[in-house]
Tab-separated table of C-alpha atoms in Angstrom:
chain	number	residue	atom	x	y	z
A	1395	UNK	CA	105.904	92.008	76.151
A	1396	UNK	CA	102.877	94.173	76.708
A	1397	UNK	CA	101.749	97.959	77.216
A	1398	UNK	CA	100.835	99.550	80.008
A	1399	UNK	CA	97.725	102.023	79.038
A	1400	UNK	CA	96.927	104.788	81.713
A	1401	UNK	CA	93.190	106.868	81.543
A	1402	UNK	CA	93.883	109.834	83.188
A	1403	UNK	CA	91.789	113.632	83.210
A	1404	UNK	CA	93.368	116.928	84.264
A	1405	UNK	CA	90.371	117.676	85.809
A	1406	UNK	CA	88.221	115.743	88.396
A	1407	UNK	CA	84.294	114.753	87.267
A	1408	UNK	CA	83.970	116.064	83.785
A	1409	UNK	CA	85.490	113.745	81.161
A	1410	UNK	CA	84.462	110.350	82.358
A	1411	UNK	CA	88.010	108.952	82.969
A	1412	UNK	CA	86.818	105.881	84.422
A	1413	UNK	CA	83.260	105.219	82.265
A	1414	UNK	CA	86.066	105.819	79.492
A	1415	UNK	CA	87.721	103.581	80.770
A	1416	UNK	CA	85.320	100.663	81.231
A	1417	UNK	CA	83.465	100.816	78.567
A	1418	UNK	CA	86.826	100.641	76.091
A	1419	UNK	CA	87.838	97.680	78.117
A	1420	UNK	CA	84.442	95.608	77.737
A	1421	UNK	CA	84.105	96.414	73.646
A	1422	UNK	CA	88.239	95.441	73.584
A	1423	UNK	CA	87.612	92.059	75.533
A	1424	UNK	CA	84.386	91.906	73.245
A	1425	UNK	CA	85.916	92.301	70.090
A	1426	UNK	CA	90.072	91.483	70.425
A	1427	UNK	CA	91.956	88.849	71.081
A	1428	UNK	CA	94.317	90.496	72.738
A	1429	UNK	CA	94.567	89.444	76.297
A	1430	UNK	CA	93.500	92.660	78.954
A	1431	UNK	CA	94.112	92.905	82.581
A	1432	UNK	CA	91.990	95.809	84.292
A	1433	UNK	CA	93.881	97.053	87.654
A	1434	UNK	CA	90.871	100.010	87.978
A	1435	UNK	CA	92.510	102.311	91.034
A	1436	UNK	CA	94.387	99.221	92.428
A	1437	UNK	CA	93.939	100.699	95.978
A	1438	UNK	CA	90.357	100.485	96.710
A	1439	UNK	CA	88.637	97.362	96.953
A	1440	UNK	CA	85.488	96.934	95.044
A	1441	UNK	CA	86.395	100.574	93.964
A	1442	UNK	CA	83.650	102.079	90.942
A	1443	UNK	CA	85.938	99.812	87.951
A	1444	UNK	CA	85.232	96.682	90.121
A	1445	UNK	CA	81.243	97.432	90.876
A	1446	UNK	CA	80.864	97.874	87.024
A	1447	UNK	CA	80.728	93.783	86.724
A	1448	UNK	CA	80.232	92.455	89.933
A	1449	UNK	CA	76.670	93.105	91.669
A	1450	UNK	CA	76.726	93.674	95.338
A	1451	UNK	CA	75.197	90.450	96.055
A	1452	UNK	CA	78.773	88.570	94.522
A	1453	UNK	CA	80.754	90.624	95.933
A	1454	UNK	CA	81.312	88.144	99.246
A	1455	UNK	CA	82.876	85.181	96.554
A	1456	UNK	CA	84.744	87.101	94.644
A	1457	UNK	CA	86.867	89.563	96.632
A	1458	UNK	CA	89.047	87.544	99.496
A	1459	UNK	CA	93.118	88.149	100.907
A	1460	UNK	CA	94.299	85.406	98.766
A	1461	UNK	CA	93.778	87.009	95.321
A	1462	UNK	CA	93.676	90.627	94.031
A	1463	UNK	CA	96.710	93.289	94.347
A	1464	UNK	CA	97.232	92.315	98.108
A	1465	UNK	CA	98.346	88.696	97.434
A	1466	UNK	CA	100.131	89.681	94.334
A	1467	UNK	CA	102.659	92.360	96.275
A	1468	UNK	CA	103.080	89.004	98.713
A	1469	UNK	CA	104.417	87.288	96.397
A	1470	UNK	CA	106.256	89.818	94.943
A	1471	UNK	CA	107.955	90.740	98.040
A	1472	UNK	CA	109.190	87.419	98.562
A	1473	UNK	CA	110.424	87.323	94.710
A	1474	UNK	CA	107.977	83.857	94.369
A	1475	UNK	CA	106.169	85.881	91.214
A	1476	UNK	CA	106.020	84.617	87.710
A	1477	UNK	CA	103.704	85.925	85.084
A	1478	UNK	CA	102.417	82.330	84.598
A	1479	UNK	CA	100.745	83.319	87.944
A	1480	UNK	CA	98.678	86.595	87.760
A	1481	UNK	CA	95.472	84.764	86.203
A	1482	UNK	CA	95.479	82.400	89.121
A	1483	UNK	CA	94.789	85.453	91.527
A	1484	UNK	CA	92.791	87.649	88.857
A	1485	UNK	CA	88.851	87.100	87.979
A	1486	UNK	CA	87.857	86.558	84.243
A	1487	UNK	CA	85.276	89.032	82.817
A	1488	UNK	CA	85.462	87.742	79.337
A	1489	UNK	CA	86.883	84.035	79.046
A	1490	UNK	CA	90.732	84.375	77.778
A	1491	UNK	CA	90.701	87.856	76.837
A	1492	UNK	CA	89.778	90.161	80.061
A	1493	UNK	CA	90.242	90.310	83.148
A	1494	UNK	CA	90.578	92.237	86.681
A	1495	UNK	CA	92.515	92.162	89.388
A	1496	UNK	CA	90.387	93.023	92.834
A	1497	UNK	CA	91.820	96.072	94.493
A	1498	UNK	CA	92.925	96.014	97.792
A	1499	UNK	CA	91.343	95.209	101.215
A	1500	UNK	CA	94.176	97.468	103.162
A	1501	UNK	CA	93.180	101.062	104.502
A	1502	UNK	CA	94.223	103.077	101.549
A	1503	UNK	CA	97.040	104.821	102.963
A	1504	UNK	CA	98.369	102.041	104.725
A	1505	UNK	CA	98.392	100.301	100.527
A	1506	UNK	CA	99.651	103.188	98.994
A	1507	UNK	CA	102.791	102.903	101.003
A	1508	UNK	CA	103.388	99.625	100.472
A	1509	UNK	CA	102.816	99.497	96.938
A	1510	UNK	CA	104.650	102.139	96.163
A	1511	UNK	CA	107.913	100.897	96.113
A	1512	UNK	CA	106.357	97.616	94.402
A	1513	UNK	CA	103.897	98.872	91.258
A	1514	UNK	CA	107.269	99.492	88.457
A	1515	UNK	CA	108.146	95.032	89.484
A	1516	UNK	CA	104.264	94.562	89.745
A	1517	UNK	CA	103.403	96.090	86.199
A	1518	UNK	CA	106.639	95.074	84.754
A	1519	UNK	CA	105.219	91.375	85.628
A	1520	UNK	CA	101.725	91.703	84.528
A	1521	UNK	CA	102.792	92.894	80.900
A	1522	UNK	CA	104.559	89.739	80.648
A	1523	UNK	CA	101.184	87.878	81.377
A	1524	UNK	CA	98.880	90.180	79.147
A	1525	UNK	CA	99.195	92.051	75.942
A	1526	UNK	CA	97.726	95.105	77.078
A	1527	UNK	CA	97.284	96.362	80.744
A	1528	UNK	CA	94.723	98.971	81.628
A	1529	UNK	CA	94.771	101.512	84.666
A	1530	UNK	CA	92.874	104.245	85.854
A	1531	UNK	CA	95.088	107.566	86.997
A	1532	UNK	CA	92.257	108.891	88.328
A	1533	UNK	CA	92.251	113.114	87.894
A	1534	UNK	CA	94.155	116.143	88.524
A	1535	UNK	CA	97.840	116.360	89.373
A	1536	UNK	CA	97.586	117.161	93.239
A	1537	UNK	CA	97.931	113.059	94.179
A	1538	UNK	CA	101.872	111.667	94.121
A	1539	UNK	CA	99.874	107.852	94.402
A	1540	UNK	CA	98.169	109.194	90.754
A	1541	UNK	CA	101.217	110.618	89.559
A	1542	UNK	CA	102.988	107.492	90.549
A	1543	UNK	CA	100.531	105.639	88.120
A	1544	UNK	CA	100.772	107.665	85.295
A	1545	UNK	CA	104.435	107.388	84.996
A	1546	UNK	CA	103.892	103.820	83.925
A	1547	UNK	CA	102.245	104.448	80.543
A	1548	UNK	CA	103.230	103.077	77.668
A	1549	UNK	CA	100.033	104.564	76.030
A	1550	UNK	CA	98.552	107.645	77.490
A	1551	UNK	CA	94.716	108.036	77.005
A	1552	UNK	CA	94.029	111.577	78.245
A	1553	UNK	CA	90.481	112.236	78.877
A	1554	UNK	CA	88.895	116.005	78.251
A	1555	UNK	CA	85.876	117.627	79.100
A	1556	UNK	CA	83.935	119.847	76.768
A	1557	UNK	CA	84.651	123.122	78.670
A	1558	UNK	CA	86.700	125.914	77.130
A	1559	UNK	CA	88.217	127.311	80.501
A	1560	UNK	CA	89.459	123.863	81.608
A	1561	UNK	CA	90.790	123.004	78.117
A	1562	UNK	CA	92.352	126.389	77.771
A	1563	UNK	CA	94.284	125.561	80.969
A	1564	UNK	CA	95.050	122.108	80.207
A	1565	UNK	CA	96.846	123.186	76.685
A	1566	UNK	CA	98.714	125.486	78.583
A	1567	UNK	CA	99.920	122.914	81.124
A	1568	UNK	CA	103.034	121.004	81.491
A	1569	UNK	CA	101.034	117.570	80.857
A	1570	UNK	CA	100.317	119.183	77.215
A	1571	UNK	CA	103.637	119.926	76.075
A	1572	UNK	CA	104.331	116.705	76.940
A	1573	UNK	CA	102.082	115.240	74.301
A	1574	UNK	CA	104.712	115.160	71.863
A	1575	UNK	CA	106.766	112.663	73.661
A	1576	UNK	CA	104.713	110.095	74.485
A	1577	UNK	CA	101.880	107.172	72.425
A	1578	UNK	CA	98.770	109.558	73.677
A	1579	UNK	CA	95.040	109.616	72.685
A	1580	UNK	CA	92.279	112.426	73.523
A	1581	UNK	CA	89.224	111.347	74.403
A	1582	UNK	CA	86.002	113.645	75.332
A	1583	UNK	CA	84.161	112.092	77.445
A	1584	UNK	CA	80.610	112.510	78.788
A	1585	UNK	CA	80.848	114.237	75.386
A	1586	UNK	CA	77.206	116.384	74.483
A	1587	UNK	CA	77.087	115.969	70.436
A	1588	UNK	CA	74.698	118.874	70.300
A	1589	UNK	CA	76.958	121.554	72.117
A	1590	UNK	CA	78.585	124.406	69.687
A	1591	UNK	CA	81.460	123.164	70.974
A	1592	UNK	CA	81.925	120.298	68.573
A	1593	UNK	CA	85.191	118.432	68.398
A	1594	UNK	CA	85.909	119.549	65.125
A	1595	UNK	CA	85.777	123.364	66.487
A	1596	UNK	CA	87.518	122.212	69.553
A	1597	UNK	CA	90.564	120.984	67.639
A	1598	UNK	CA	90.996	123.952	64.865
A	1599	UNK	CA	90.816	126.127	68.518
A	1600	UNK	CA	93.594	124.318	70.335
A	1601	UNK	CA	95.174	123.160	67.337
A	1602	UNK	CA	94.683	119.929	67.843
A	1603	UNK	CA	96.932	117.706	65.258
A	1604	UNK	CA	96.193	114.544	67.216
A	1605	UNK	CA	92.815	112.307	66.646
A	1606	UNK	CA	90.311	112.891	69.105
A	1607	UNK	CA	87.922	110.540	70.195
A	1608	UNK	CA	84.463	111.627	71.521
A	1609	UNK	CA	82.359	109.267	73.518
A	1610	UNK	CA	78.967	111.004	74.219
A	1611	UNK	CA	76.920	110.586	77.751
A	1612	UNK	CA	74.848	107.441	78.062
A	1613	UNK	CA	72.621	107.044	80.274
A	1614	UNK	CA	71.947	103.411	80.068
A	1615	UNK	CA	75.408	102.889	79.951
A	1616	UNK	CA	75.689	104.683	83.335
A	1617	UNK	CA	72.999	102.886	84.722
A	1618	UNK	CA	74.906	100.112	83.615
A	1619	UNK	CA	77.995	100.809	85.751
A	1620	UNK	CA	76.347	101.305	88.574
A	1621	UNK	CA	74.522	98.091	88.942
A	1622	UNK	CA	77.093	95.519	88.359
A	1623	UNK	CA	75.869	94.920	84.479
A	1624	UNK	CA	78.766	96.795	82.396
A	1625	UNK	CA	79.128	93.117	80.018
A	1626	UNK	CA	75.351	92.696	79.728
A	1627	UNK	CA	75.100	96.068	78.232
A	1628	UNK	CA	77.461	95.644	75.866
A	1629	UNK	CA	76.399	92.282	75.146
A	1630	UNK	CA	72.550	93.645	74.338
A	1631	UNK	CA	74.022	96.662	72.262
A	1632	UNK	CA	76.960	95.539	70.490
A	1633	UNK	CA	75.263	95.026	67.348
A	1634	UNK	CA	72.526	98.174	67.506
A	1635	UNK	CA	71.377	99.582	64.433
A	1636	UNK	CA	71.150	103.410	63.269
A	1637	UNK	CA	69.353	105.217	65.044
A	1638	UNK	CA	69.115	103.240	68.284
A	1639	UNK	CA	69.218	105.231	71.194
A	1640	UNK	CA	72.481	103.498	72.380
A	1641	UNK	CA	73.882	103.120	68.600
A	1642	UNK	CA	76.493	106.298	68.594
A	1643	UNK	CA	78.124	105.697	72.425
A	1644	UNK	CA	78.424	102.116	70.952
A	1645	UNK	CA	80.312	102.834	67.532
A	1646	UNK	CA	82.315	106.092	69.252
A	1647	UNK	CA	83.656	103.711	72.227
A	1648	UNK	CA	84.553	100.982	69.182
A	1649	UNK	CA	86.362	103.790	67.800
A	1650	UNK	CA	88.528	104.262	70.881
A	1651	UNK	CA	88.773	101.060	71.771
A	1652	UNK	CA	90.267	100.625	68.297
A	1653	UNK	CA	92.850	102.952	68.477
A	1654	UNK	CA	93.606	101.830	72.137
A	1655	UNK	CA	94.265	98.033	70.655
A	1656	UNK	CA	96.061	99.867	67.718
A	1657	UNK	CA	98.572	102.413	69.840
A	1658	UNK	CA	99.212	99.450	71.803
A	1659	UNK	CA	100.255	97.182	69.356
A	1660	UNK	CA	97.805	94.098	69.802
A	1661	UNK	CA	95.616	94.206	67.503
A	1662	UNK	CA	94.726	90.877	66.571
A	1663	UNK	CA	91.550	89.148	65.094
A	1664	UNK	CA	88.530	90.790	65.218
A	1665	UNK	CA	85.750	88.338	66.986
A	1666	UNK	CA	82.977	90.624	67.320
A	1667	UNK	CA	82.225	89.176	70.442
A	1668	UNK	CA	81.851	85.050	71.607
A	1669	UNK	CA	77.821	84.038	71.434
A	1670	UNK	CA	78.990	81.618	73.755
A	1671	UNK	CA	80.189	83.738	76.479
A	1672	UNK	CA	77.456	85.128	79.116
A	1673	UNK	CA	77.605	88.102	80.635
């Protein structure tokens, strides 16, 4: 059986919930064998998780009714199902180890309440299929859809942003004296390594006993993201050396990726990445 791993931020547009997110996927598919399933938002076709590996002009052959999250919920409805079948209506990213299911082509609203009553059978399914399945909770605690989502972690991977104020609040939230209870990870994203506030300072502040996982901005890897190319990029920088411009995002996402693979029980053999895969 596998785990269910939510991204999720407190705060909207600070700690790179979904970059986080990406980026950990592409270095676990890289480097695991643990076999990933990406949902991204799940409501939102070709939605900013899907654009990360899929350029606009291959968009037309890839997303269509009869795969993605639309055709799964068909079959679910009618209890025809089986985890045998989720690949056959998912796209590979990385051959036998990642891949993501298209969002929806539905008006979002109109998917939201039909997959509401569905996504606990849905996920329940999928972690029969795949060792590890990743979704994005988006940010903030005002959406009952997002709320919905992050009630099916297994693994919680809570993104923070490097702002006092906001992290003040957050540790003073509900969501925080949750921690305890539940497999979580902190991640600072869009992290600035030259800021006072450091993660070490950060976590003697909040008393942090937790490990905390920085992943700093990138700008190539943003680029990245936005132009369909998320697997080339890590496929030109998984092996950069010291001092490479790219060479601390790289071994800070391996980090969390690690501990992703770890908190969610798969880790398996370490590949380092197929030469014979293409990006």
């Amino acid at each position: 059986m596998g785990v269910t791993v939510v991204f999720w931020s407190p705060v909207p547009g600070q700690a790179g919930t979904t970059t986080n997110l990406l980026a950990a996927a592409t270095c676990m598919g890289l480097e695991y064998s643990a076999r990933l399933l990406l949902l991204g938002h799940l409501q939102n076709s070709y939605a900013a998780v899907e654009r990360a590996y899929f350029r606009p002009a291959a968009w037309n052959g890839i997303h269509a009714p009869d795969t993605g999250i639309d055709a799964l919920l068909r079959l679910l409805k009618n209890r025809k199902l089986e985890p045998a079948m989720l690949r056959d209506y998912a796209h590979p990213l990385l051959r036998d180890r990642l891949d993501i299911l298209p969002g929806s082509i539905k008006q979002e609203d109109a998917f939201i309440e039909m997959a509401k009553e569905w996504l606990t059978p849905m996920l329940a399914v999928a972690r029969r299929a795949y060792d590890v399945v990743l979704l994005d909770g988006g940010s903030g605690r005002g959406s009952a859809w997002n709320e919905l989502l992050r009630q099916q972690a297994d693994v919680w991977v809570i993104c923070l942003p490097q702002n006092r104020l906001l992290l003040e609040r957050f540790f003073q939230s509900a969501e925080a004296s949750m921690l305890q209870d539940r497999r979580t990870l902190l991640a600072f994203g869009q992290y600035d390594p030259y800021s006072t506030l450091t993660v070490k300072n950060l976590m003697r502040q909040f008393r942090i006993g937790t490990s905390v996982y920085p992943v700093a901005h990138n700008t190539g890897w943003m680029d990245a993201v936005q132009h369909g190319e998320s697997n080339a990029f890590w496929f030109r920088n998984r092996k950069t050396a010291n001092g490479h411009e790219n060479h601390l995002f790289v071994q800070q996402v391996r980090r969390l990726a690690q501990a992703v693979i770890d908190s969610a029980g798969a880790r398996q053999s370490l590949f380092g990445g197929k030469e014979g895969d293409s990006p």
